[in-house]
Amino acid sequence: MELLRSLAAALAVGVLIGIERGWRQREAADGSRVSGLRTFGLLGLAGGLASHMPESLAAVIGLAVTASLVLGYRSEQARTASLSITNTLVGIITFALGYMAGQGLVSETLAVAAVTTLILTLRQQSHAMLKGMSHKEVESIATVDYR
């Protein structure tokens, strides 16, 4: 029963992140979307399954997933000239979260997935905030005294 719970959580984190990714690309023509609910759901599930395999096999699966994501990024970059690596990084994070869920860290995994999804949804707000910041504000952040 614990195996099913951890795999369900691995799938859930992928679906949660995939909903945000798919929603962002919802206006794109069929066949032109790079990833969404299914892809990220499967990435989370793959991480969950990998966590129940021997460590060496899990590492090979993780490298294969990462290589696939990087190749997908390179292909999209060549096709669209986009430099955004967000989907690739989020894919790696989703696989890792699935792995964490598979290890039984379900609450922690769901919390990190929620924060990841929140960060992804704040794209416009974060870009607007950065554009509105002055050099002095950035310098103040960089020189905060943490004593």
Tab-separated table of C-alpha atoms in Angstrom:
chain	number	residue	atom	x	y	z
A	1	MET	CA	0.000	0.000	0.000
A	2	GLU	CA	2.903	2.366	0.745
A	3	LEU	CA	4.243	1.782	-2.781
A	4	LEU	CA	0.918	2.836	-4.318
A	5	ARG	CA	0.735	5.903	-2.054
A	6	SER	CA	4.236	7.043	-3.035
A	7	LEU	CA	3.640	6.420	-6.756
A	8	ALA	CA	0.312	8.262	-6.591
A	9	ALA	CA	2.094	11.218	-4.969
A	10	ALA	CA	4.826	11.077	-7.646
A	11	LEU	CA	2.182	11.176	-10.352
A	12	ALA	CA	0.267	13.936	-8.535
A	13	VAL	CA	3.258	16.285	-8.380
A	14	GLY	CA	3.844	15.768	-12.083
A	15	VAL	CA	0.197	16.424	-12.897
A	16	LEU	CA	0.155	19.559	-10.713
A	17	ILE	CA	3.200	21.012	-12.436
A	18	GLY	CA	1.974	19.755	-15.812
A	19	ILE	CA	-1.324	21.601	-15.448
A	20	GLU	CA	0.561	24.888	-15.062
A	21	ARG	CA	2.911	24.105	-17.962
A	22	GLY	CA	0.082	22.988	-20.218
A	23	TRP	CA	-2.076	25.961	-19.293
A	24	ARG	CA	0.746	28.340	-20.203
A	25	GLN	CA	0.928	26.766	-23.675
A	26	ARG	CA	-2.827	26.283	-24.151
A	27	GLU	CA	-3.037	28.646	-27.132
A	28	ALA	CA	-0.305	26.843	-29.103
A	29	ALA	CA	-1.369	24.729	-32.067
A	30	ASP	CA	-1.747	20.983	-31.576
A	31	GLY	CA	1.575	19.267	-32.060
A	32	SER	CA	3.576	22.412	-31.289
A	33	ARG	CA	3.386	22.228	-27.500
A	34	VAL	CA	6.540	20.844	-25.975
A	35	SER	CA	5.119	19.548	-22.729
A	36	GLY	CA	2.160	19.642	-20.441
A	37	LEU	CA	0.054	17.541	-18.156
A	38	ARG	CA	0.907	14.146	-19.669
A	39	THR	CA	4.635	14.774	-20.014
A	40	PHE	CA	5.091	16.146	-16.517
A	41	GLY	CA	2.784	13.526	-15.032
A	42	LEU	CA	4.955	10.835	-16.617
A	43	LEU	CA	8.154	12.570	-15.456
A	44	GLY	CA	6.902	12.505	-11.864
A	45	LEU	CA	5.830	8.880	-12.189
A	46	ALA	CA	9.189	7.945	-13.742
A	47	GLY	CA	10.937	9.486	-10.749
A	48	GLY	CA	8.685	7.548	-8.393
A	49	LEU	CA	9.357	4.278	-10.216
A	50	ALA	CA	13.109	4.966	-10.346
A	51	SER	CA	13.166	5.371	-6.574
A	52	HIS	CA	12.099	1.724	-6.242
A	53	MET	CA	14.855	0.406	-8.489
A	54	PRO	CA	18.508	-0.324	-7.723
A	55	GLU	CA	20.470	2.905	-7.319
A	56	SER	CA	22.598	2.344	-10.434
A	57	LEU	CA	19.508	1.801	-12.609
A	58	ALA	CA	17.805	4.835	-11.056
A	59	ALA	CA	20.871	6.926	-11.946
A	60	VAL	CA	20.783	5.686	-15.546
A	61	ILE	CA	17.072	6.531	-15.776
A	62	GLY	CA	17.736	9.981	-14.294
A	63	LEU	CA	20.502	10.620	-16.823
A	64	ALA	CA	18.310	9.404	-19.683
A	65	VAL	CA	15.473	11.691	-18.575
A	66	THR	CA	17.853	14.642	-18.262
A	67	ALA	CA	19.397	13.938	-21.675
A	68	SER	CA	15.926	13.722	-23.252
A	69	LEU	CA	14.928	17.033	-21.690
A	70	VAL	CA	18.142	18.729	-22.844
A	71	LEU	CA	17.713	17.373	-26.383
A	72	GLY	CA	14.119	18.613	-26.354
A	73	TYR	CA	15.348	22.038	-25.260
A	74	ARG	CA	17.934	22.129	-28.045
A	75	SER	CA	15.283	21.153	-30.592
A	76	GLU	CA	12.866	23.827	-29.376
A	77	GLN	CA	15.652	26.407	-29.314
A	78	ALA	CA	16.543	25.628	-32.936
A	79	ARG	CA	12.881	25.798	-33.970
A	80	THR	CA	11.846	28.937	-32.066
A	81	ALA	CA	15.120	30.687	-31.145
A	82	SER	CA	13.867	30.758	-27.532
A	83	LEU	CA	16.528	30.819	-24.831
A	84	SER	CA	14.185	29.867	-21.993
A	85	ILE	CA	15.395	26.782	-20.187
A	86	THR	CA	12.543	26.792	-17.673
A	87	ASN	CA	10.737	23.736	-19.085
A	88	THR	CA	13.943	21.708	-19.011
A	89	LEU	CA	14.736	22.668	-15.419
A	90	VAL	CA	11.150	22.077	-14.320
A	91	GLY	CA	11.234	18.663	-15.985
A	92	ILE	CA	14.345	17.709	-14.004
A	93	ILE	CA	12.766	19.049	-10.813
A	94	THR	CA	9.582	17.069	-11.520
A	95	PHE	CA	11.550	13.847	-11.959
A	96	ALA	CA	13.435	14.568	-8.710
A	97	LEU	CA	10.174	15.298	-6.875
A	98	GLY	CA	8.765	12.010	-8.130
A	99	TYR	CA	11.877	10.306	-6.799
A	100	MET	CA	11.426	12.024	-3.425
A	101	ALA	CA	7.798	10.912	-3.278
A	102	GLY	CA	8.892	7.371	-4.088
A	103	GLN	CA	11.262	7.538	-1.130
A	104	GLY	CA	8.292	8.219	1.135
A	105	LEU	CA	8.826	11.973	1.515
A	106	VAL	CA	5.268	12.628	0.363
A	107	SER	CA	4.440	15.725	2.433
A	108	GLU	CA	7.777	17.359	1.621
A	109	THR	CA	7.378	16.524	-2.054
A	110	LEU	CA	3.882	17.982	-2.263
A	111	ALA	CA	5.041	21.154	-0.501
A	112	VAL	CA	7.959	21.655	-2.904
A	113	ALA	CA	5.693	20.921	-5.894
A	114	ALA	CA	3.232	23.550	-4.676
A	115	VAL	CA	6.007	26.134	-4.287
A	116	THR	CA	7.421	25.216	-7.705
A	117	THR	CA	3.995	25.671	-9.289
A	118	LEU	CA	3.558	28.996	-7.498
A	119	ILE	CA	6.921	30.244	-8.778
A	120	LEU	CA	5.950	29.218	-12.307
A	121	THR	CA	2.625	31.056	-12.106
A	122	LEU	CA	4.337	34.269	-10.969
A	123	ARG	CA	6.253	34.740	-14.236
A	124	GLN	CA	4.612	38.007	-15.292
A	125	GLN	CA	4.710	39.485	-11.797
A	126	SER	CA	8.375	38.626	-11.272
A	127	HIS	CA	9.363	40.065	-14.663
A	128	ALA	CA	7.422	43.249	-13.915
A	129	MET	CA	9.042	43.530	-10.494
A	130	LEU	CA	12.534	43.150	-11.954
A	131	LYS	CA	11.869	45.728	-14.662
A	132	GLY	CA	10.688	48.191	-12.023
A	133	MET	CA	13.669	47.820	-9.696
A	134	SER	CA	16.332	50.493	-9.536
A	135	HIS	CA	20.047	49.836	-9.386
A	136	LYS	CA	20.049	51.051	-5.787
A	137	GLU	CA	17.364	48.484	-4.815
A	138	VAL	CA	19.311	45.638	-6.403
A	139	GLU	CA	22.486	46.812	-4.697
A	140	SER	CA	20.650	46.953	-1.345
A	141	ILE	CA	19.509	43.340	-1.749
A	142	ALA	CA	23.030	42.228	-2.615
A	143	THR	CA	24.603	43.976	0.358
A	144	VAL	CA	22.196	43.006	3.130
A	145	ASP	CA	23.973	42.522	6.439
A	146	TYR	CA	22.893	39.088	7.692
A	147	ARG	CA	24.480	39.348	11.132
